[in-house]
PDB file of C-alpha atoms in Angstrom:
ATOM      1  CA  UNK A 233    -108.567 216.556  72.385  1.00 61.00           C
ATOM      2  CA  UNK A 234    -110.915 213.600  72.886  1.00 69.00           C
ATOM      3  CA  UNK A 235    -109.278 211.426  70.162  1.00 63.00           C
ATOM      4  CA  UNK A 236    -105.893 211.822  71.885  1.00 66.00           C
ATOM      5  CA  UNK A 237    -106.903 210.928  75.436  1.00 70.00           C
ATOM      6  CA  UNK A 238    -106.088 207.262  74.916  1.00 71.00           C
ATOM      7  CA  UNK A 239    -102.435 208.132  74.256  1.00 75.00           C
ATOM      8  CA  UNK A 240     -99.745 208.896  76.830  1.00 77.00           C
ATOM      9  CA  UNK A 241     -99.439 212.603  77.566  1.00 82.00           C
ATOM     10  CA  UNK A 242     -96.118 214.056  78.687  1.00 83.00           C
ATOM     11  CA  UNK A 243     -95.429 217.321  80.462  1.00 87.00           C
ATOM     12  CA  UNK A 244     -92.680 219.220  78.673  1.00 87.00           C
ATOM     13  CA  UNK A 245     -91.173 222.652  79.147  1.00 89.00           C
ATOM     14  CA  UNK A 246     -91.834 225.002  76.265  1.00 87.00           C
ATOM     15  CA  UNK A 247     -91.652 228.718  75.434  1.00 87.00           C
ATOM     16  CA  UNK A 248     -91.539 231.243  78.294  1.00 87.00           C
ATOM     17  CA  UNK A 249     -90.509 228.459  80.692  1.00 88.00           C
ATOM     18  CA  UNK A 250     -94.078 227.179  80.746  1.00 92.00           C
ATOM     19  CA  UNK A 251     -94.966 223.494  81.048  1.00 94.00           C
ATOM     20  CA  UNK A 252     -97.210 222.036  78.359  1.00 91.00           C
ATOM     21  CA  UNK A 253     -99.088 218.755  78.021  1.00 86.00           C
ATOM     22  CA  UNK A 254     -97.702 217.124  74.891  1.00 87.00           C
ATOM     23  CA  UNK A 255     -98.003 214.019  72.778  1.00 84.00           C
ATOM     24  CA  UNK A 256     -94.562 213.618  71.110  1.00 85.00           C
ATOM     25  CA  UNK A 257     -94.622 212.702  67.440  1.00 87.00           C
ATOM     26  CA  UNK A 258     -92.174 212.233  64.594  1.00 89.00           C
ATOM     27  CA  UNK A 259     -93.438 214.722  62.023  1.00 88.00           C
ATOM     28  CA  UNK A 260     -90.634 214.505  59.466  1.00 90.00           C
ATOM     29  CA  UNK A 261     -87.320 212.685  58.999  1.00 90.00           C
ATOM     30  CA  UNK A 262     -84.942 214.130  56.422  1.00 87.00           C
ATOM     31  CA  UNK A 263     -82.317 211.761  55.028  1.00 87.00           C
ATOM     32  CA  UNK A 264     -80.843 210.715  51.696  1.00 85.00           C
ATOM     33  CA  UNK A 265     -82.264 207.689  49.907  1.00 84.00           C
ATOM     34  CA  UNK A 266     -79.625 205.267  51.156  1.00 86.00           C
ATOM     35  CA  UNK A 267     -80.181 206.316  54.774  1.00 90.00           C
ATOM     36  CA  UNK A 268     -83.957 206.121  54.346  1.00 91.00           C
ATOM     37  CA  UNK A 269     -83.640 202.537  53.146  1.00 91.00           C
ATOM     38  CA  UNK A 270     -81.335 201.705  56.057  1.00 91.00           C
ATOM     39  CA  UNK A 271     -83.701 203.219  58.646  1.00 91.00           C
ATOM     40  CA  UNK A 272     -86.730 201.523  57.127  1.00 92.00           C
ATOM     41  CA  UNK A 273     -84.838 198.192  56.838  1.00 92.00           C
ATOM     42  CA  UNK A 274     -85.748 198.098  53.150  1.00 93.00           C
ATOM     43  CA  UNK A 275     -83.324 196.592  50.671  1.00 90.00           C
ATOM     44  CA  UNK A 276     -82.153 198.989  47.967  1.00 82.00           C
ATOM     45  CA  UNK A 277     -80.648 198.419  44.550  1.00 78.00           C
ATOM     46  CA  UNK A 278     -81.779 195.528  42.374  1.00 83.00           C
ATOM     47  CA  UNK A 279     -84.682 194.427  44.554  1.00 88.00           C
ATOM     48  CA  UNK A 280     -88.396 193.771  44.099  1.00 90.00           C
ATOM     49  CA  UNK A 281     -89.787 196.688  46.138  1.00 92.00           C
ATOM     50  CA  UNK A 282     -87.116 199.256  46.887  1.00 90.00           C
ATOM     51  CA  UNK A 283     -89.240 202.175  48.088  1.00 91.00           C
ATOM     52  CA  UNK A 284     -88.946 202.836  51.870  1.00 92.00           C
ATOM     53  CA  UNK A 285     -92.409 204.470  51.943  1.00 92.00           C
ATOM     54  CA  UNK A 286     -94.614 202.046  50.015  1.00 93.00           C
ATOM     55  CA  UNK A 287     -94.829 198.579  48.448  1.00 93.00           C
ATOM     56  CA  UNK A 288     -94.649 199.698  44.807  1.00 92.00           C
ATOM     57  CA  UNK A 289     -92.762 197.313  42.551  1.00 92.00           C
ATOM     58  CA  UNK A 290     -89.374 198.631  41.453  1.00 88.00           C
ATOM     59  CA  UNK A 291     -90.317 197.718  37.884  1.00 87.00           C
ATOM     60  CA  UNK A 292     -93.299 200.108  38.119  1.00 88.00           C
ATOM     61  CA  UNK A 293     -91.356 203.208  39.200  1.00 83.00           C
ATOM     62  CA  UNK A 294     -91.947 204.762  35.783  1.00 80.00           C
ATOM     63  CA  UNK A 295     -95.718 204.352  36.007  1.00 83.00           C
ATOM     64  CA  UNK A 296     -97.986 207.050  37.390  1.00 83.00           C
ATOM     65  CA  UNK A 297    -100.119 205.401  40.048  1.00 82.00           C
ATOM     66  CA  UNK A 298    -100.545 204.633  43.726  1.00 85.00           C
ATOM     67  CA  UNK A 299     -99.367 201.783  45.929  1.00 89.00           C
ATOM     68  CA  UNK A 300    -100.065 200.450  49.393  1.00 93.00           C
ATOM     69  CA  UNK A 301     -98.127 202.413  52.000  1.00 93.00           C
ATOM     70  CA  UNK A 302     -95.648 200.829  54.369  1.00 94.00           C
ATOM     71  CA  UNK A 303     -96.433 201.412  58.038  1.00 94.00           C
ATOM     72  CA  UNK A 304     -94.655 200.340  61.191  1.00 92.00           C
ATOM     73  CA  UNK A 305     -97.558 198.074  62.151  1.00 92.00           C
ATOM     74  CA  UNK A 306     -97.609 196.356  58.735  1.00 92.00           C
ATOM     75  CA  UNK A 307     -93.857 195.854  58.700  1.00 92.00           C
ATOM     76  CA  UNK A 308     -93.810 194.485  62.232  1.00 91.00           C
ATOM     77  CA  UNK A 309     -96.644 192.087  61.358  1.00 90.00           C
ATOM     78  CA  UNK A 310     -94.770 190.839  58.282  1.00 88.00           C
ATOM     79  CA  UNK A 311     -91.586 190.462  60.328  1.00 88.00           C
ATOM     80  CA  UNK A 312     -93.415 188.359  62.931  1.00 86.00           C
ATOM     81  CA  UNK A 313     -95.168 186.364  60.217  1.00 83.00           C
ATOM     82  CA  UNK A 314     -91.927 185.554  58.455  1.00 80.00           C
ATOM     83  CA  UNK A 315     -90.027 184.675  61.607  1.00 80.00           C
ATOM     84  CA  UNK A 316     -92.908 182.698  63.050  1.00 74.00           C
ATOM     85  CA  UNK A 317     -92.768 180.514  59.956  1.00 58.00           C
ATOM     86  CA  UNK A 318     -88.996 180.532  59.596  1.00 55.00           C
ATOM     87  CA  UNK A 319     -88.510 179.317  63.171  1.00 56.00           C
ATOM     88  CA  UNK A 320     -91.583 177.115  63.419  1.00 55.00           C
ATOM     89  CA  UNK A 321     -91.676 173.862  65.328  1.00 50.00           C
ATOM     90  CA  UNK A 322     -91.853 171.644  62.248  1.00 49.00           C
ATOM     91  CA  UNK A 323     -88.602 173.012  60.814  1.00 46.00           C
ATOM     92  CA  UNK A 324     -89.134 171.614  57.339  1.00 49.00           C
ATOM     93  CA  UNK A 325     -86.559 172.954  54.890  1.00 48.00           C
ATOM     94  CA  UNK A 326     -89.018 173.466  52.031  1.00 50.00           C
ATOM     95  CA  UNK A 327     -91.320 175.462  54.280  1.00 50.00           C
ATOM     96  CA  UNK A 328     -88.423 177.584  55.536  1.00 56.00           C
ATOM     97  CA  UNK A 329     -87.357 178.383  51.992  1.00 59.00           C
ATOM     98  CA  UNK A 330     -90.905 179.329  51.033  1.00 57.00           C
ATOM     99  CA  UNK A 331     -91.272 181.618  54.029  1.00 60.00           C
ATOM    100  CA  UNK A 332     -87.987 183.368  53.359  1.00 71.00           C
ATOM    101  CA  UNK A 333     -89.707 184.635  50.227  1.00 79.00           C
ATOM    102  CA  UNK A 334     -91.825 186.888  52.454  1.00 80.00           C
ATOM    103  CA  UNK A 335     -88.792 189.075  53.091  1.00 86.00           C
ATOM    104  CA  UNK A 336     -87.678 188.871  49.461  1.00 87.00           C
ATOM    105  CA  UNK A 337     -91.134 189.829  48.206  1.00 87.00           C
ATOM    106  CA  UNK A 338     -91.354 192.994  50.314  1.00 89.00           C
ATOM    107  CA  UNK A 339     -87.581 193.703  50.057  1.00 91.00           C
ATOM    108  CA  UNK A 340     -87.194 193.796  53.830  1.00 91.00           C
ATOM    109  CA  UNK A 341     -84.208 192.923  55.988  1.00 90.00           C
ATOM    110  CA  UNK A 342     -85.024 190.259  58.575  1.00 88.00           C
ATOM    111  CA  UNK A 343     -84.301 192.606  61.493  1.00 88.00           C
ATOM    112  CA  UNK A 344     -86.506 194.288  64.084  1.00 90.00           C
ATOM    113  CA  UNK A 345     -86.863 198.054  63.745  1.00 91.00           C
ATOM    114  CA  UNK A 346     -86.364 200.188  66.876  1.00 90.00           C
ATOM    115  CA  UNK A 347     -89.125 202.558  65.701  1.00 90.00           C
ATOM    116  CA  UNK A 348     -91.699 199.784  66.207  1.00 91.00           C
ATOM    117  CA  UNK A 349     -91.285 200.120  69.979  1.00 89.00           C
ATOM    118  CA  UNK A 350     -92.318 203.789  69.943  1.00 86.00           C
ATOM    119  CA  UNK A 351     -95.964 204.931  70.265  1.00 83.00           C
ATOM    120  CA  UNK A 352     -97.836 204.425  67.013  1.00 84.00           C
ATOM    121  CA  UNK A 353     -98.997 206.041  64.796  1.00 85.00           C
ATOM    122  CA  UNK A 354     -97.119 209.096  66.063  1.00 87.00           C
ATOM    123  CA  UNK A 355     -93.694 207.572  65.375  1.00 90.00           C
ATOM    124  CA  UNK A 356     -94.409 205.866  62.070  1.00 93.00           C
ATOM    125  CA  UNK A 357     -91.032 206.185  60.352  1.00 92.00           C
ATOM    126  CA  UNK A 358     -92.302 205.362  56.860  1.00 93.00           C
ATOM    127  CA  UNK A 359     -94.909 208.126  56.976  1.00 92.00           C
ATOM    128  CA  UNK A 360     -92.377 210.711  58.185  1.00 93.00           C
ATOM    129  CA  UNK A 361     -89.722 210.147  55.505  1.00 92.00           C
ATOM    130  CA  UNK A 362     -89.296 213.149  53.203  1.00 88.00           C
ATOM    131  CA  UNK A 363     -88.318 213.220  49.553  1.00 84.00           C
ATOM    132  CA  UNK A 364     -84.568 213.663  49.231  1.00 80.00           C
ATOM    133  CA  UNK A 365     -84.068 216.633  46.895  1.00 82.00           C
ATOM    134  CA  UNK A 366     -80.549 215.759  45.759  1.00 80.00           C
ATOM    135  CA  UNK A 367     -80.672 211.976  45.388  1.00 79.00           C
ATOM    136  CA  UNK A 368     -84.321 211.521  44.372  1.00 83.00           C
ATOM    137  CA  UNK A 369     -85.537 214.652  42.579  1.00 88.00           C
ATOM    138  CA  UNK A 370     -81.989 215.491  41.526  1.00 88.00           C
ATOM    139  CA  UNK A 371     -81.388 211.888  40.496  1.00 88.00           C
ATOM    140  CA  UNK A 372     -84.435 211.839  38.220  1.00 90.00           C
ATOM    141  CA  UNK A 373     -83.395 215.186  36.753  1.00 94.00           C
ATOM    142  CA  UNK A 374     -79.862 213.955  36.055  1.00 93.00           C
ATOM    143  CA  UNK A 375     -81.286 210.872  34.338  1.00 92.00           C
ATOM    144  CA  UNK A 376     -83.640 213.079  32.315  1.00 94.00           C
ATOM    145  CA  UNK A 377     -80.745 215.261  31.126  1.00 95.00           C
ATOM    146  CA  UNK A 378     -78.698 212.199  30.158  1.00 95.00           C
ATOM    147  CA  UNK A 379     -81.652 210.968  28.089  1.00 94.00           C
ATOM    148  CA  UNK A 380     -81.993 214.362  26.346  1.00 95.00           C
ATOM    149  CA  UNK A 381     -78.248 214.401  25.664  1.00 95.00           C
ATOM    150  CA  UNK A 382     -78.473 210.955  24.070  1.00 95.00           C
ATOM    151  CA  UNK A 383     -81.642 211.927  22.183  1.00 95.00           C
ATOM    152  CA  UNK A 384     -79.930 214.918  20.562  1.00 95.00           C
ATOM    153  CA  UNK A 385     -76.959 212.782  19.555  1.00 95.00           C
ATOM    154  CA  UNK A 386     -79.107 209.937  18.172  1.00 94.00           C
ATOM    155  CA  UNK A 387     -81.475 212.167  16.183  1.00 92.00           C
ATOM    156  CA  UNK A 388     -78.818 214.373  14.580  1.00 93.00           C
ATOM    157  CA  UNK A 389     -76.023 211.963  13.739  1.00 91.00           C
ATOM    158  CA  UNK A 390     -72.745 213.727  12.994  1.00 92.00           C
ATOM    159  CA  UNK A 391     -74.322 217.118  13.784  1.00 94.00           C
ATOM    160  CA  UNK A 392     -75.229 216.037  17.314  1.00 94.00           C
ATOM    161  CA  UNK A 393     -71.896 217.043  18.858  1.00 95.00           C
ATOM    162  CA  UNK A 394     -72.084 220.562  17.378  1.00 96.00           C
ATOM    163  CA  UNK A 395     -75.640 220.992  18.711  1.00 96.00           C
ATOM    164  CA  UNK A 396     -74.529 219.948  22.203  1.00 96.00           C
ATOM    165  CA  UNK A 397     -71.695 222.474  21.922  1.00 96.00           C
ATOM    166  CA  UNK A 398     -74.163 225.209  20.919  1.00 96.00           C
ATOM    167  CA  UNK A 399     -76.388 224.399  23.913  1.00 96.00           C
ATOM    168  CA  UNK A 400     -73.362 224.558  26.202  1.00 95.00           C
ATOM    169  CA  UNK A 401     -72.376 227.917  24.678  1.00 95.00           C
ATOM    170  CA  UNK A 402     -75.844 229.298  25.369  1.00 95.00           C
ATOM    171  CA  UNK A 403     -75.580 228.210  28.998  1.00 94.00           C
ATOM    172  CA  UNK A 404     -72.135 229.789  29.424  1.00 92.00           C
ATOM    173  CA  UNK A 405     -73.285 233.130  27.962  1.00 92.00           C
ATOM    174  CA  UNK A 406     -76.111 233.676  30.447  1.00 90.00           C
ATOM    175  CA  UNK A 407     -75.202 236.755  32.558  1.00 88.00           C
ATOM    176  CA  UNK A 408     -74.221 236.231  36.177  1.00 83.00           C
ATOM    177  CA  UNK A 409     -76.909 236.900  38.777  1.00 84.00           C
ATOM    178  CA  UNK A 410     -77.367 236.222  42.476  1.00 84.00           C
ATOM    179  CA  UNK A 411     -77.066 232.551  43.507  1.00 83.00           C
ATOM    180  CA  UNK A 412     -76.691 231.391  39.904  1.00 85.00           C
ATOM    181  CA  UNK A 413     -74.061 228.747  39.188  1.00 87.00           C
ATOM    182  CA  UNK A 414     -72.290 229.270  35.859  1.00 88.00           C
ATOM    183  CA  UNK A 415     -71.862 226.298  33.510  1.00 92.00           C
ATOM    184  CA  UNK A 416     -68.814 227.245  31.463  1.00 90.00           C
ATOM    185  CA  UNK A 417     -67.786 223.622  30.830  1.00 91.00           C
ATOM    186  CA  UNK A 418     -71.230 222.402  29.799  1.00 93.00           C
ATOM    187  CA  UNK A 419     -74.749 221.974  31.099  1.00 94.00           C
ATOM    188  CA  UNK A 420     -75.315 218.228  30.658  1.00 95.00           C
ATOM    189  CA  UNK A 421     -74.254 215.760  33.391  1.00 94.00           C
ATOM    190  CA  UNK A 422     -71.247 214.436  31.451  1.00 94.00           C
ATOM    191  CA  UNK A 423     -69.706 217.908  31.693  1.00 95.00           C
ATOM    192  CA  UNK A 424     -70.375 218.308  35.424  1.00 92.00           C
ATOM    193  CA  UNK A 425     -68.383 216.939  38.340  1.00 90.00           C
ATOM    194  CA  UNK A 426     -70.264 215.914  41.486  1.00 88.00           C
ATOM    195  CA  UNK A 427     -72.920 218.671  41.207  1.00 90.00           C
ATOM    196  CA  UNK A 428     -74.672 219.767  44.381  1.00 88.00           C
ATOM    197  CA  UNK A 429     -78.413 220.271  44.665  1.00 85.00           C
ATOM    198  CA  UNK A 430     -77.879 224.062  44.497  1.00 88.00           C
ATOM    199  CA  UNK A 431     -76.079 223.564  41.191  1.00 91.00           C
ATOM    200  CA  UNK A 432     -78.902 221.380  39.916  1.00 92.00           C
ATOM    201  CA  UNK A 433     -81.361 224.147  40.814  1.00 92.00           C
ATOM    202  CA  UNK A 434     -79.342 226.636  38.764  1.00 93.00           C
ATOM    203  CA  UNK A 435     -79.239 224.094  35.957  1.00 95.00           C
ATOM    204  CA  UNK A 436     -83.020 223.695  36.083  1.00 95.00           C
ATOM    205  CA  UNK A 437     -83.490 227.453  35.794  1.00 93.00           C
ATOM    206  CA  UNK A 438     -81.770 227.698  32.388  1.00 94.00           C
ATOM    207  CA  UNK A 439     -81.898 224.276  30.721  1.00 95.00           C
ATOM    208  CA  UNK A 440     -85.182 224.685  28.843  1.00 95.00           C
ATOM    209  CA  UNK A 441     -84.387 227.987  27.028  1.00 94.00           C
ATOM    210  CA  UNK A 442     -80.954 226.584  26.182  1.00 95.00           C
ATOM    211  CA  UNK A 443     -82.129 223.420  24.436  1.00 95.00           C
ATOM    212  CA  UNK A 444     -85.856 223.666  23.620  1.00 95.00           C
ATOM    213  CA  UNK A 445     -85.335 224.172  19.854  1.00 94.00           C
ATOM    214  CA  UNK A 446     -82.905 221.247  19.547  1.00 96.00           C
ATOM    215  CA  UNK A 447     -85.157 218.570  21.052  1.00 95.00           C
ATOM    216  CA  UNK A 448     -88.544 217.188  19.942  1.00 95.00           C
ATOM    217  CA  UNK A 449     -91.632 219.007  21.235  1.00 96.00           C
ATOM    218  CA  UNK A 450     -92.650 215.978  23.318  1.00 96.00           C
ATOM    219  CA  UNK A 451     -89.254 215.967  25.029  1.00 96.00           C
ATOM    220  CA  UNK A 452     -89.475 219.714  25.704  1.00 96.00           C
ATOM    221  CA  UNK A 453     -92.930 219.295  27.255  1.00 97.00           C
ATOM    222  CA  UNK A 454     -91.701 216.353  29.354  1.00 96.00           C
ATOM    223  CA  UNK A 455     -88.810 218.461  30.672  1.00 96.00           C
ATOM    224  CA  UNK A 456     -91.003 221.521  31.230  1.00 97.00           C
ATOM    225  CA  UNK A 457     -93.599 219.642  33.301  1.00 97.00           C
ATOM    226  CA  UNK A 458     -90.934 217.888  35.372  1.00 96.00           C
ATOM    227  CA  UNK A 459     -89.386 221.275  36.193  1.00 96.00           C
ATOM    228  CA  UNK A 460     -92.842 222.614  37.119  1.00 96.00           C
ATOM    229  CA  UNK A 461     -93.351 219.631  39.418  1.00 95.00           C
ATOM    230  CA  UNK A 462     -89.982 220.156  41.144  1.00 94.00           C
ATOM    231  CA  UNK A 463     -90.632 223.856  41.687  1.00 93.00           C
ATOM    232  CA  UNK A 464     -94.041 223.124  43.213  1.00 93.00           C
ATOM    233  CA  UNK A 465     -92.696 220.271  45.340  1.00 91.00           C
ATOM    234  CA  UNK A 466     -89.863 222.314  46.835  1.00 90.00           C
ATOM    235  CA  UNK A 467     -91.926 225.463  47.482  1.00 90.00           C
ATOM    236  CA  UNK A 468     -91.881 226.808  51.041  1.00 89.00           C
ATOM    237  CA  UNK A 469     -95.677 227.162  51.176  1.00 91.00           C
ATOM    238  CA  UNK A 470     -98.577 225.291  49.613  1.00 91.00           C
ATOM    239  CA  UNK A 471    -102.216 226.021  48.896  1.00 94.00           C
ATOM    240  CA  UNK A 472    -104.974 223.823  47.508  1.00 95.00           C
ATOM    241  CA  UNK A 473    -104.366 225.404  44.105  1.00 95.00           C
ATOM    242  CA  UNK A 474    -100.597 224.810  44.192  1.00 94.00           C
ATOM    243  CA  UNK A 475    -101.085 221.171  45.224  1.00 94.00           C
ATOM    244  CA  UNK A 476    -103.539 220.703  42.355  1.00 96.00           C
ATOM    245  CA  UNK A 477    -101.065 222.268  39.916  1.00 96.00           C
ATOM    246  CA  UNK A 478     -98.334 219.985  41.261  1.00 95.00           C
ATOM    247  CA  UNK A 479    -100.465 216.893  40.573  1.00 94.00           C
ATOM    248  CA  UNK A 480    -101.305 218.177  37.094  1.00 96.00           C
ATOM    249  CA  UNK A 481     -97.607 218.744  36.344  1.00 96.00           C
ATOM    250  CA  UNK A 482     -96.766 215.211  37.453  1.00 94.00           C
ATOM    251  CA  UNK A 483     -99.565 213.755  35.311  1.00 94.00           C
ATOM    252  CA  UNK A 484     -98.352 215.739  32.300  1.00 95.00           C
ATOM    253  CA  UNK A 485     -94.760 214.581  32.887  1.00 95.00           C
ATOM    254  CA  UNK A 486     -95.860 210.946  32.802  1.00 93.00           C
ATOM    255  CA  UNK A 487     -97.932 211.656  29.690  1.00 94.00           C
ATOM    256  CA  UNK A 488     -94.905 212.898  27.738  1.00 94.00           C
ATOM    257  CA  UNK A 489     -92.188 210.747  29.370  1.00 93.00           C
ATOM    258  CA  UNK A 490     -92.368 207.766  26.920  1.00 91.00           C
ATOM    259  CA  UNK A 491     -90.036 209.655  24.556  1.00 91.00           C
ATOM    260  CA  UNK A 492     -87.426 209.696  27.328  1.00 86.00           C
ATOM    261  CA  UNK A 493     -87.997 206.082  28.326  1.00 80.00           C
ATOM    262  CA  UNK A 494     -87.397 204.999  24.728  1.00 68.00           C
ATOM    263  CA  UNK A 495     -83.846 206.404  24.803  1.00 69.00           C
ATOM    264  CA  UNK A 496     -82.708 204.277  27.794  1.00 62.00           C
TER     265      UNK A 496
END
């Protein structure tokens, strides 16, 4: 407990009506991507650095690498730096315009964040944000399916529509089983209407055997490794081996993804 003695300790009632000495912390914050951006005061959409967790360039989202993490202390420092220059005593217009670029460069709203006032690093919002299954993982998956749909159409010309129909027929003929969502109208996004994450999970379970022989091998491997990554990421438990396999699946996805990127 020695490393924690410098922090405020609170007495809180816990199980069996007993009082415990606690150091409150924000372990995880679950929200969709739009809410994450709002909480982190990070601009979304067509912006330079749209990730609420790190400073990666939006243009480098497709690259497999690492980026400097956002933290409450870093963001507060940048906020003070920008405002100290924006509202300086000299008040020169050129200088003001240059310093406004600080907020544009890091895609940050010029507003103070309430989380900065909480004990750090235990309430670091950026570190606690979780991946949003529907809008982030599901969003990438939807984009991947749209690319495969377009790839089949582009590579097969007039036969493309009949191949899509055959893939849809395969999906509709899969027998019903517990928690499986049937895709009688089609399995690609253009045939679906506002799919939920549960429906995407059912889609992920059958997409590869339905279309593997109608897409290039590189595209099939790209899809397979993305599905492996999603299954590892959303598992209820993790081990050192499963985390290693998850990283390997992500690396393999990026290795084969250029065939998908070329269709956009």
